[in-house]
Amino acid sequence: MTLLAVERIKLFSTRSPWWCMALALGLMVGFAALISGSAENASSVAVPVTQFGFTFALAVILVLATLSVTTEYRFNTIKTTFQAVPSRTSALLAKTTVVAVVSGVLGLIAAFGSLGVAMLLQPDANLALNSEADWRQIAGTGLVTFFAAVVAVSVGILIRHTAGAVSVLLAYSLVAENLVQLIPRVGGDIHQWLPFNVANRFLTGNPDVAIAFEGPGQSTSTLTPWGALAYFAGFSVVMLIIAIVTAKKRDA
């Protein structure tokens, strides 16, 4: 518990996490307000529409999680951390846990906040969470941002430089996965198993009803929604294990 408290203090003692949290929340809620407020009629505003800004908010959350690690390497405070805590595994797990929980709660607040704003602007719209798919699209956002933060922390540990880690994460999550589909013959098959595409399957996938989704991009994954979440969670854990093993083998 002491390590968790220390990591919490370190995270919130700088300005960048606060700015990132405000920006992520503002982007997601702002897009929901913009789309809901400009809708021609209430029938065009559904639960998925309120989550249009998720991709933009997720990008900011990835930056937040990455900075939590790379900032320590930049200012060499990571050396002090490893000196104070002989077990690098414990220190890095504590940091990952704090950042992931904060990211998960932030994602949850942003999702419900977006839904709430849409309800205020379009009170006649059908925005009730009446199905498992509706709940997954809203409450599931917190789970996706939780595991996405684990991936971002892992990349930060591996690369250690802010510019490099942020560039890799944003380029991969926003561009590279979609570009894979352009590879002749095998591109589509590979894309089905890429992590962020699979994570979108959890949020948007509904095996029972075909829905038009305007939030996170429709996924090409063939996994069930909960199977997709398990896959994404497993990927994040593997990334973290690789990052911790690497951190233990090299100098701080």
PDB file of C-alpha atoms in Angstrom:
ATOM      1  CA  MET A   1       0.000   0.000   0.000  1.00  0.00           C
ATOM      2  CA  THR A   2       2.927   2.347   0.689  1.00  0.00           C
ATOM      3  CA  LEU A   3       4.204   1.931  -2.871  1.00  0.00           C
ATOM      4  CA  LEU A   4       0.751   2.653  -4.266  1.00  0.00           C
ATOM      5  CA  ALA A   5       0.492   5.805  -2.147  1.00  0.00           C
ATOM      6  CA  VAL A   6       3.920   6.967  -3.298  1.00  0.00           C
ATOM      7  CA  GLU A   7       3.036   6.427  -6.957  1.00  0.00           C
ATOM      8  CA  ARG A   8      -0.258   8.234  -6.501  1.00  0.00           C
ATOM      9  CA  ILE A   9       1.548  11.232  -5.006  1.00  0.00           C
ATOM     10  CA  LYS A  10       4.123  11.240  -7.805  1.00  0.00           C
ATOM     11  CA  LEU A  11       1.434  11.052 -10.473  1.00  0.00           C
ATOM     12  CA  PHE A  12      -0.656  13.916  -9.156  1.00  0.00           C
ATOM     13  CA  SER A  13       2.200  16.166  -8.078  1.00  0.00           C
ATOM     14  CA  THR A  14       2.903  17.299 -11.657  1.00  0.00           C
ATOM     15  CA  ARG A  15       0.735  19.293 -14.010  1.00  0.00           C
ATOM     16  CA  SER A  16       0.821  17.048 -17.071  1.00  0.00           C
ATOM     17  CA  PRO A  17      -1.543  14.342 -15.720  1.00  0.00           C
ATOM     18  CA  TRP A  18      -4.093  16.992 -14.728  1.00  0.00           C
ATOM     19  CA  TRP A  19      -3.928  18.587 -18.161  1.00  0.00           C
ATOM     20  CA  CYS A  20      -4.226  15.208 -19.862  1.00  0.00           C
ATOM     21  CA  MET A  21      -7.225  14.226 -17.741  1.00  0.00           C
ATOM     22  CA  ALA A  22      -8.951  17.528 -18.440  1.00  0.00           C
ATOM     23  CA  LEU A  23      -8.241  17.248 -22.157  1.00  0.00           C
ATOM     24  CA  ALA A  24      -9.451  13.646 -22.421  1.00  0.00           C
ATOM     25  CA  LEU A  25     -12.636  14.473 -20.553  1.00  0.00           C
ATOM     26  CA  GLY A  26     -13.159  17.650 -22.542  1.00  0.00           C
ATOM     27  CA  LEU A  27     -12.668  15.939 -25.894  1.00  0.00           C
ATOM     28  CA  MET A  28     -15.068  13.091 -25.238  1.00  0.00           C
ATOM     29  CA  VAL A  29     -17.791  15.149 -23.584  1.00  0.00           C
ATOM     30  CA  GLY A  30     -17.252  17.987 -26.042  1.00  0.00           C
ATOM     31  CA  PHE A  31     -17.771  15.780 -29.083  1.00  0.00           C
ATOM     32  CA  ALA A  32     -20.894  14.312 -27.501  1.00  0.00           C
ATOM     33  CA  ALA A  33     -22.250  17.807 -26.890  1.00  0.00           C
ATOM     34  CA  LEU A  34     -21.367  18.937 -30.413  1.00  0.00           C
ATOM     35  CA  ILE A  35     -22.971  15.976 -32.142  1.00  0.00           C
ATOM     36  CA  SER A  36     -26.035  15.839 -29.903  1.00  0.00           C
ATOM     37  CA  GLY A  37     -26.590  19.579 -30.028  1.00  0.00           C
ATOM     38  CA  SER A  38     -26.331  19.729 -33.813  1.00  0.00           C
ATOM     39  CA  ALA A  39     -28.534  16.705 -34.474  1.00  0.00           C
ATOM     40  CA  GLU A  40     -31.587  17.484 -36.589  1.00  0.00           C
ATOM     41  CA  ASN A  41     -33.863  15.310 -34.480  1.00  0.00           C
ATOM     42  CA  ALA A  42     -33.745  13.219 -31.333  1.00  0.00           C
ATOM     43  CA  SER A  43     -34.108   9.938 -33.219  1.00  0.00           C
ATOM     44  CA  SER A  44     -30.655  10.372 -34.758  1.00  0.00           C
ATOM     45  CA  VAL A  45     -28.974  10.416 -31.332  1.00  0.00           C
ATOM     46  CA  ALA A  46     -28.394   6.945 -29.890  1.00  0.00           C
ATOM     47  CA  VAL A  47     -26.100   5.567 -27.199  1.00  0.00           C
ATOM     48  CA  PRO A  48     -23.242   4.787 -29.632  1.00  0.00           C
ATOM     49  CA  VAL A  49     -23.336   8.327 -31.026  1.00  0.00           C
ATOM     50  CA  THR A  50     -22.543   9.784 -27.616  1.00  0.00           C
ATOM     51  CA  GLN A  51     -19.214   7.922 -27.625  1.00  0.00           C
ATOM     52  CA  PHE A  52     -17.926   9.491 -30.836  1.00  0.00           C
ATOM     53  CA  GLY A  53     -14.993  11.144 -29.049  1.00  0.00           C
ATOM     54  CA  PHE A  54     -13.658   7.932 -27.518  1.00  0.00           C
ATOM     55  CA  THR A  55     -10.774   7.515 -29.966  1.00  0.00           C
ATOM     56  CA  PHE A  56      -9.514  11.035 -29.283  1.00  0.00           C
ATOM     57  CA  ALA A  57      -9.850  10.631 -25.518  1.00  0.00           C
ATOM     58  CA  LEU A  58      -8.043   7.292 -25.646  1.00  0.00           C
ATOM     59  CA  ALA A  59      -5.121   8.902 -27.459  1.00  0.00           C
ATOM     60  CA  VAL A  60      -4.757  11.441 -24.642  1.00  0.00           C
ATOM     61  CA  ILE A  61      -5.014   8.724 -21.993  1.00  0.00           C
ATOM     62  CA  LEU A  62      -2.212   6.823 -23.737  1.00  0.00           C
ATOM     63  CA  VAL A  63      -0.093   9.960 -23.537  1.00  0.00           C
ATOM     64  CA  LEU A  64      -0.927  10.377 -19.837  1.00  0.00           C
ATOM     65  CA  ALA A  65       0.101   6.803 -19.046  1.00  0.00           C
ATOM     66  CA  THR A  66       3.304   7.078 -21.062  1.00  0.00           C
ATOM     67  CA  LEU A  67       4.342  10.323 -19.377  1.00  0.00           C
ATOM     68  CA  SER A  68       3.982   8.723 -15.955  1.00  0.00           C
ATOM     69  CA  VAL A  69       7.020   6.596 -16.802  1.00  0.00           C
ATOM     70  CA  THR A  70       9.086   8.566 -19.298  1.00  0.00           C
ATOM     71  CA  THR A  71       9.060  11.692 -17.128  1.00  0.00           C
ATOM     72  CA  GLU A  72      10.863   9.739 -14.417  1.00  0.00           C
ATOM     73  CA  TYR A  73      13.490   8.580 -16.875  1.00  0.00           C
ATOM     74  CA  ARG A  74      13.860  12.105 -18.248  1.00  0.00           C
ATOM     75  CA  PHE A  75      14.603  13.648 -14.849  1.00  0.00           C
ATOM     76  CA  ASN A  76      16.434  10.562 -13.530  1.00  0.00           C
ATOM     77  CA  THR A  77      14.047  10.182 -10.598  1.00  0.00           C
ATOM     78  CA  ILE A  78      13.616   6.562 -11.632  1.00  0.00           C
ATOM     79  CA  LYS A  79      17.091   5.904 -10.158  1.00  0.00           C
ATOM     80  CA  THR A  80      15.908   7.187  -6.796  1.00  0.00           C
ATOM     81  CA  THR A  81      12.813   5.018  -7.059  1.00  0.00           C
ATOM     82  CA  PHE A  82      14.840   1.875  -7.748  1.00  0.00           C
ATOM     83  CA  GLN A  83      17.266   2.712  -4.945  1.00  0.00           C
ATOM     84  CA  ALA A  84      14.413   3.176  -2.466  1.00  0.00           C
ATOM     85  CA  VAL A  85      12.637   0.037  -3.630  1.00  0.00           C
ATOM     86  CA  PRO A  86      15.097  -2.818  -4.202  1.00  0.00           C
ATOM     87  CA  SER A  87      12.499  -4.795  -6.142  1.00  0.00           C
ATOM     88  CA  ARG A  88      12.033  -3.135  -9.508  1.00  0.00           C
ATOM     89  CA  THR A  89       9.110  -5.429 -10.183  1.00  0.00           C
ATOM     90  CA  SER A  90       7.202  -4.118  -7.154  1.00  0.00           C
ATOM     91  CA  ALA A  91       7.921  -0.496  -8.034  1.00  0.00           C
ATOM     92  CA  LEU A  92       6.850  -0.856 -11.646  1.00  0.00           C
ATOM     93  CA  LEU A  93       3.759  -2.881 -10.757  1.00  0.00           C
ATOM     94  CA  ALA A  94       2.712  -0.210  -8.264  1.00  0.00           C
ATOM     95  CA  LYS A  95       3.142   2.521 -10.856  1.00  0.00           C
ATOM     96  CA  THR A  96       1.221   0.535 -13.466  1.00  0.00           C
ATOM     97  CA  THR A  97      -1.620  -0.177 -11.049  1.00  0.00           C
ATOM     98  CA  VAL A  98      -2.053   3.465 -10.067  1.00  0.00           C
ATOM     99  CA  VAL A  99      -1.920   4.748 -13.642  1.00  0.00           C
ATOM    100  CA  ALA A 100      -4.253   2.033 -14.935  1.00  0.00           C
ATOM    101  CA  VAL A 101      -6.840   2.636 -12.208  1.00  0.00           C
ATOM    102  CA  VAL A 102      -6.764   6.400 -12.808  1.00  0.00           C
ATOM    103  CA  SER A 103      -7.130   5.821 -16.553  1.00  0.00           C
ATOM    104  CA  GLY A 104      -9.982   3.384 -16.043  1.00  0.00           C
ATOM    105  CA  VAL A 105     -11.885   5.768 -13.784  1.00  0.00           C
ATOM    106  CA  LEU A 106     -11.235   8.624 -16.211  1.00  0.00           C
ATOM    107  CA  GLY A 107     -12.593   6.572 -19.103  1.00  0.00           C
ATOM    108  CA  LEU A 108     -15.670   5.674 -17.087  1.00  0.00           C
ATOM    109  CA  ILE A 109     -16.351   9.291 -16.107  1.00  0.00           C
ATOM    110  CA  ALA A 110     -15.855  10.458 -19.692  1.00  0.00           C
ATOM    111  CA  ALA A 111     -18.230   7.823 -21.082  1.00  0.00           C
ATOM    112  CA  PHE A 112     -21.031   8.505 -18.622  1.00  0.00           C
ATOM    113  CA  GLY A 113     -20.381  12.235 -18.863  1.00  0.00           C
ATOM    114  CA  SER A 114     -20.824  12.079 -22.633  1.00  0.00           C
ATOM    115  CA  LEU A 115     -24.048  10.158 -22.216  1.00  0.00           C
ATOM    116  CA  GLY A 116     -25.281  12.649 -19.627  1.00  0.00           C
ATOM    117  CA  VAL A 117     -24.564  15.661 -21.832  1.00  0.00           C
ATOM    118  CA  ALA A 118     -26.417  14.035 -24.712  1.00  0.00           C
ATOM    119  CA  MET A 119     -29.410  13.404 -22.450  1.00  0.00           C
ATOM    120  CA  LEU A 120     -29.454  17.072 -21.435  1.00  0.00           C
ATOM    121  CA  LEU A 121     -29.244  18.326 -25.010  1.00  0.00           C
ATOM    122  CA  GLN A 122     -31.625  15.748 -26.486  1.00  0.00           C
ATOM    123  CA  PRO A 123     -34.060  14.782 -23.702  1.00  0.00           C
ATOM    124  CA  ASP A 124     -36.356  12.991 -26.159  1.00  0.00           C
ATOM    125  CA  ALA A 125     -33.621  10.748 -27.552  1.00  0.00           C
ATOM    126  CA  ASN A 126     -33.601   7.057 -26.721  1.00  0.00           C
ATOM    127  CA  LEU A 127     -30.477   6.991 -24.563  1.00  0.00           C
ATOM    128  CA  ALA A 128     -31.539   4.473 -21.939  1.00  0.00           C
ATOM    129  CA  LEU A 129     -29.112   1.628 -21.301  1.00  0.00           C
ATOM    130  CA  ASN A 130     -31.544  -1.178 -22.059  1.00  0.00           C
ATOM    131  CA  SER A 131     -29.224  -3.910 -23.236  1.00  0.00           C
ATOM    132  CA  GLU A 132     -25.932  -5.587 -22.428  1.00  0.00           C
ATOM    133  CA  ALA A 133     -24.479  -3.989 -25.552  1.00  0.00           C
ATOM    134  CA  ASP A 134     -25.468  -0.510 -24.340  1.00  0.00           C
ATOM    135  CA  TRP A 135     -23.865  -1.076 -20.963  1.00  0.00           C
ATOM    136  CA  ARG A 136     -20.742  -2.485 -22.587  1.00  0.00           C
ATOM    137  CA  GLN A 137     -20.417   0.564 -24.839  1.00  0.00           C
ATOM    138  CA  ILE A 138     -20.549   2.918 -21.847  1.00  0.00           C
ATOM    139  CA  ALA A 139     -19.268   1.098 -18.751  1.00  0.00           C
ATOM    140  CA  GLY A 140     -16.876  -0.982 -20.847  1.00  0.00           C
ATOM    141  CA  THR A 141     -14.935   2.134 -21.749  1.00  0.00           C
ATOM    142  CA  GLY A 142     -13.349   2.103 -18.303  1.00  0.00           C
ATOM    143  CA  LEU A 143     -12.073  -1.444 -18.813  1.00  0.00           C
ATOM    144  CA  VAL A 144     -10.566  -0.631 -22.196  1.00  0.00           C
ATOM    145  CA  THR A 145      -8.807   2.501 -20.929  1.00  0.00           C
ATOM    146  CA  PHE A 146      -7.537   0.525 -17.920  1.00  0.00           C
ATOM    147  CA  PHE A 147      -5.778  -2.080 -20.065  1.00  0.00           C
ATOM    148  CA  ALA A 148      -4.733   0.497 -22.670  1.00  0.00           C
ATOM    149  CA  ALA A 149      -2.915   2.361 -19.900  1.00  0.00           C
ATOM    150  CA  VAL A 150      -1.066  -0.847 -18.985  1.00  0.00           C
ATOM    151  CA  VAL A 151       0.093  -1.096 -22.606  1.00  0.00           C
ATOM    152  CA  ALA A 152       1.175   2.567 -22.607  1.00  0.00           C
ATOM    153  CA  VAL A 153       3.142   2.213 -19.352  1.00  0.00           C
ATOM    154  CA  SER A 154       4.849  -0.866 -20.778  1.00  0.00           C
ATOM    155  CA  VAL A 155       5.876   0.996 -23.924  1.00  0.00           C
ATOM    156  CA  GLY A 156       7.138   3.855 -21.757  1.00  0.00           C
ATOM    157  CA  ILE A 157       9.298   1.450 -19.742  1.00  0.00           C
ATOM    158  CA  LEU A 158      10.698  -0.125 -22.903  1.00  0.00           C
ATOM    159  CA  ILE A 159      11.463   3.075 -24.838  1.00  0.00           C
ATOM    160  CA  ARG A 160      12.025   5.454 -21.877  1.00  0.00           C
ATOM    161  CA  HIS A 161      11.999   8.585 -24.051  1.00  0.00           C
ATOM    162  CA  THR A 162       8.779  10.618 -24.085  1.00  0.00           C
ATOM    163  CA  ALA A 163       8.811  11.632 -27.746  1.00  0.00           C
ATOM    164  CA  GLY A 164       9.640   8.147 -28.961  1.00  0.00           C
ATOM    165  CA  ALA A 165       7.150   6.325 -26.754  1.00  0.00           C
ATOM    166  CA  VAL A 166       4.289   8.732 -27.463  1.00  0.00           C
ATOM    167  CA  SER A 167       5.018   8.666 -31.196  1.00  0.00           C
ATOM    168  CA  VAL A 168       5.021   4.877 -31.311  1.00  0.00           C
ATOM    169  CA  LEU A 169       1.788   4.557 -29.352  1.00  0.00           C
ATOM    170  CA  LEU A 170      -0.175   7.189 -31.257  1.00  0.00           C
ATOM    171  CA  ALA A 171       1.117   6.164 -34.665  1.00  0.00           C
ATOM    172  CA  TYR A 172       0.315   2.527 -33.955  1.00  0.00           C
ATOM    173  CA  SER A 173      -3.112   2.943 -32.365  1.00  0.00           C
ATOM    174  CA  LEU A 174      -4.403   5.644 -34.716  1.00  0.00           C
ATOM    175  CA  VAL A 175      -2.765   4.760 -38.031  1.00  0.00           C
ATOM    176  CA  ALA A 176      -0.665   1.602 -38.247  1.00  0.00           C
ATOM    177  CA  GLU A 177      -3.347  -0.920 -37.374  1.00  0.00           C
ATOM    178  CA  ASN A 178      -5.645   0.363 -40.123  1.00  0.00           C
ATOM    179  CA  LEU A 179      -2.813   0.467 -42.660  1.00  0.00           C
ATOM    180  CA  VAL A 180      -2.166  -3.232 -42.080  1.00  0.00           C
ATOM    181  CA  GLN A 181      -5.401  -3.950 -43.932  1.00  0.00           C
ATOM    182  CA  LEU A 182      -3.757  -2.671 -47.132  1.00  0.00           C
ATOM    183  CA  ILE A 183      -1.306  -5.588 -47.182  1.00  0.00           C
ATOM    184  CA  PRO A 184      -2.368  -7.861 -50.061  1.00  0.00           C
ATOM    185  CA  ARG A 185      -4.070 -11.147 -49.142  1.00  0.00           C
ATOM    186  CA  VAL A 186      -3.066 -11.366 -45.486  1.00  0.00           C
ATOM    187  CA  GLY A 187      -3.727  -7.785 -44.305  1.00  0.00           C
ATOM    188  CA  GLY A 188      -7.324  -8.393 -43.306  1.00  0.00           C
ATOM    189  CA  ASP A 189      -6.485 -11.582 -41.422  1.00  0.00           C
ATOM    190  CA  ILE A 190      -3.678  -9.891 -39.494  1.00  0.00           C
ATOM    191  CA  HIS A 191      -5.845  -6.872 -38.674  1.00  0.00           C
ATOM    192  CA  GLN A 192      -8.426  -9.096 -36.993  1.00  0.00           C
ATOM    193  CA  TRP A 193      -5.930  -9.897 -34.232  1.00  0.00           C
ATOM    194  CA  LEU A 194      -4.339  -6.499 -33.642  1.00  0.00           C
ATOM    195  CA  PRO A 195      -4.940  -5.337 -30.051  1.00  0.00           C
ATOM    196  CA  PHE A 196      -6.747  -2.018 -30.435  1.00  0.00           C
ATOM    197  CA  ASN A 197      -8.955  -3.419 -33.188  1.00  0.00           C
ATOM    198  CA  VAL A 198      -9.855  -6.278 -30.845  1.00  0.00           C
ATOM    199  CA  ALA A 199     -10.526  -3.812 -28.000  1.00  0.00           C
ATOM    200  CA  ASN A 200     -13.032  -2.016 -30.231  1.00  0.00           C
ATOM    201  CA  ARG A 201     -14.765  -5.365 -30.717  1.00  0.00           C
ATOM    202  CA  PHE A 202     -15.510  -5.423 -27.009  1.00  0.00           C
ATOM    203  CA  LEU A 203     -17.041  -1.944 -27.132  1.00  0.00           C
ATOM    204  CA  THR A 204     -18.909  -2.201 -30.425  1.00  0.00           C
ATOM    205  CA  GLY A 205     -19.459  -5.893 -30.987  1.00  0.00           C
ATOM    206  CA  ASN A 206     -23.003  -7.138 -30.633  1.00  0.00           C
ATOM    207  CA  PRO A 207     -23.443 -10.725 -31.816  1.00  0.00           C
ATOM    208  CA  ASP A 208     -27.233 -10.527 -31.634  1.00  0.00           C
ATOM    209  CA  VAL A 209     -28.086  -7.222 -33.283  1.00  0.00           C
ATOM    210  CA  ALA A 210     -26.487  -5.375 -36.173  1.00  0.00           C
ATOM    211  CA  ILE A 211     -26.088  -1.764 -35.050  1.00  0.00           C
ATOM    212  CA  ALA A 212     -24.758   1.355 -36.691  1.00  0.00           C
ATOM    213  CA  PHE A 213     -21.948   2.550 -34.488  1.00  0.00           C
ATOM    214  CA  GLU A 214     -20.544   6.047 -34.598  1.00  0.00           C
ATOM    215  CA  GLY A 215     -18.233   5.852 -31.609  1.00  0.00           C
ATOM    216  CA  PRO A 216     -15.078   3.712 -31.617  1.00  0.00           C
ATOM    217  CA  GLY A 217     -14.496   2.232 -35.059  1.00  0.00           C
ATOM    218  CA  GLN A 218     -16.266  -0.979 -35.927  1.00  0.00           C
ATOM    219  CA  SER A 219     -13.975  -3.914 -35.369  1.00  0.00           C
ATOM    220  CA  THR A 220     -13.147  -6.644 -37.872  1.00  0.00           C
ATOM    221  CA  SER A 221     -12.338  -9.094 -35.072  1.00  0.00           C
ATOM    222  CA  THR A 222     -14.341 -12.324 -35.050  1.00  0.00           C
ATOM    223  CA  LEU A 223     -14.024 -12.844 -31.288  1.00  0.00           C
ATOM    224  CA  THR A 224     -16.994 -12.519 -28.978  1.00  0.00           C
ATOM    225  CA  PRO A 225     -17.085  -9.155 -27.138  1.00  0.00           C
ATOM    226  CA  TRP A 226     -15.959 -10.611 -23.813  1.00  0.00           C
ATOM    227  CA  GLY A 227     -13.431 -12.821 -25.550  1.00  0.00           C
ATOM    228  CA  ALA A 228     -12.070  -9.672 -27.175  1.00  0.00           C
ATOM    229  CA  LEU A 229     -11.653  -8.024 -23.769  1.00  0.00           C
ATOM    230  CA  ALA A 230      -9.821 -11.089 -22.458  1.00  0.00           C
ATOM    231  CA  TYR A 231      -7.524 -10.984 -25.492  1.00  0.00           C
ATOM    232  CA  PHE A 232      -6.757  -7.281 -25.009  1.00  0.00           C
ATOM    233  CA  ALA A 233      -6.173  -7.814 -21.295  1.00  0.00           C
ATOM    234  CA  GLY A 234      -3.827 -10.708 -22.038  1.00  0.00           C
ATOM    235  CA  PHE A 235      -1.919  -8.590 -24.540  1.00  0.00           C
ATOM    236  CA  SER A 236      -1.472  -5.823 -21.964  1.00  0.00           C
ATOM    237  CA  VAL A 237      -0.191  -8.290 -19.363  1.00  0.00           C
ATOM    238  CA  VAL A 238       2.310  -9.781 -21.820  1.00  0.00           C
ATOM    239  CA  MET A 239       3.541  -6.287 -22.701  1.00  0.00           C
ATOM    240  CA  LEU A 240       3.978  -5.470 -19.016  1.00  0.00           C
ATOM    241  CA  ILE A 241       5.906  -8.677 -18.342  1.00  0.00           C
ATOM    242  CA  ILE A 242       8.257  -7.951 -21.240  1.00  0.00           C
ATOM    243  CA  ALA A 243       8.750  -4.379 -20.010  1.00  0.00           C
ATOM    244  CA  ILE A 244       9.503  -5.413 -16.426  1.00  0.00           C
ATOM    245  CA  VAL A 245      11.934  -8.156 -17.477  1.00  0.00           C
ATOM    246  CA  THR A 246      13.706  -5.647 -19.733  1.00  0.00           C
ATOM    247  CA  ALA A 247      13.856  -2.999 -16.983  1.00  0.00           C
ATOM    248  CA  LYS A 248      15.429  -5.486 -14.582  1.00  0.00           C
ATOM    249  CA  LYS A 249      18.175  -6.399 -17.057  1.00  0.00           C
ATOM    250  CA  ARG A 250      19.400  -2.894 -17.893  1.00  0.00           C
ATOM    251  CA  ASP A 251      20.672   0.133 -16.028  1.00  0.00           C
ATOM    252  CA  ALA A 252      18.151   2.728 -14.888  1.00  0.00           C
TER     253      ALA A 252
END
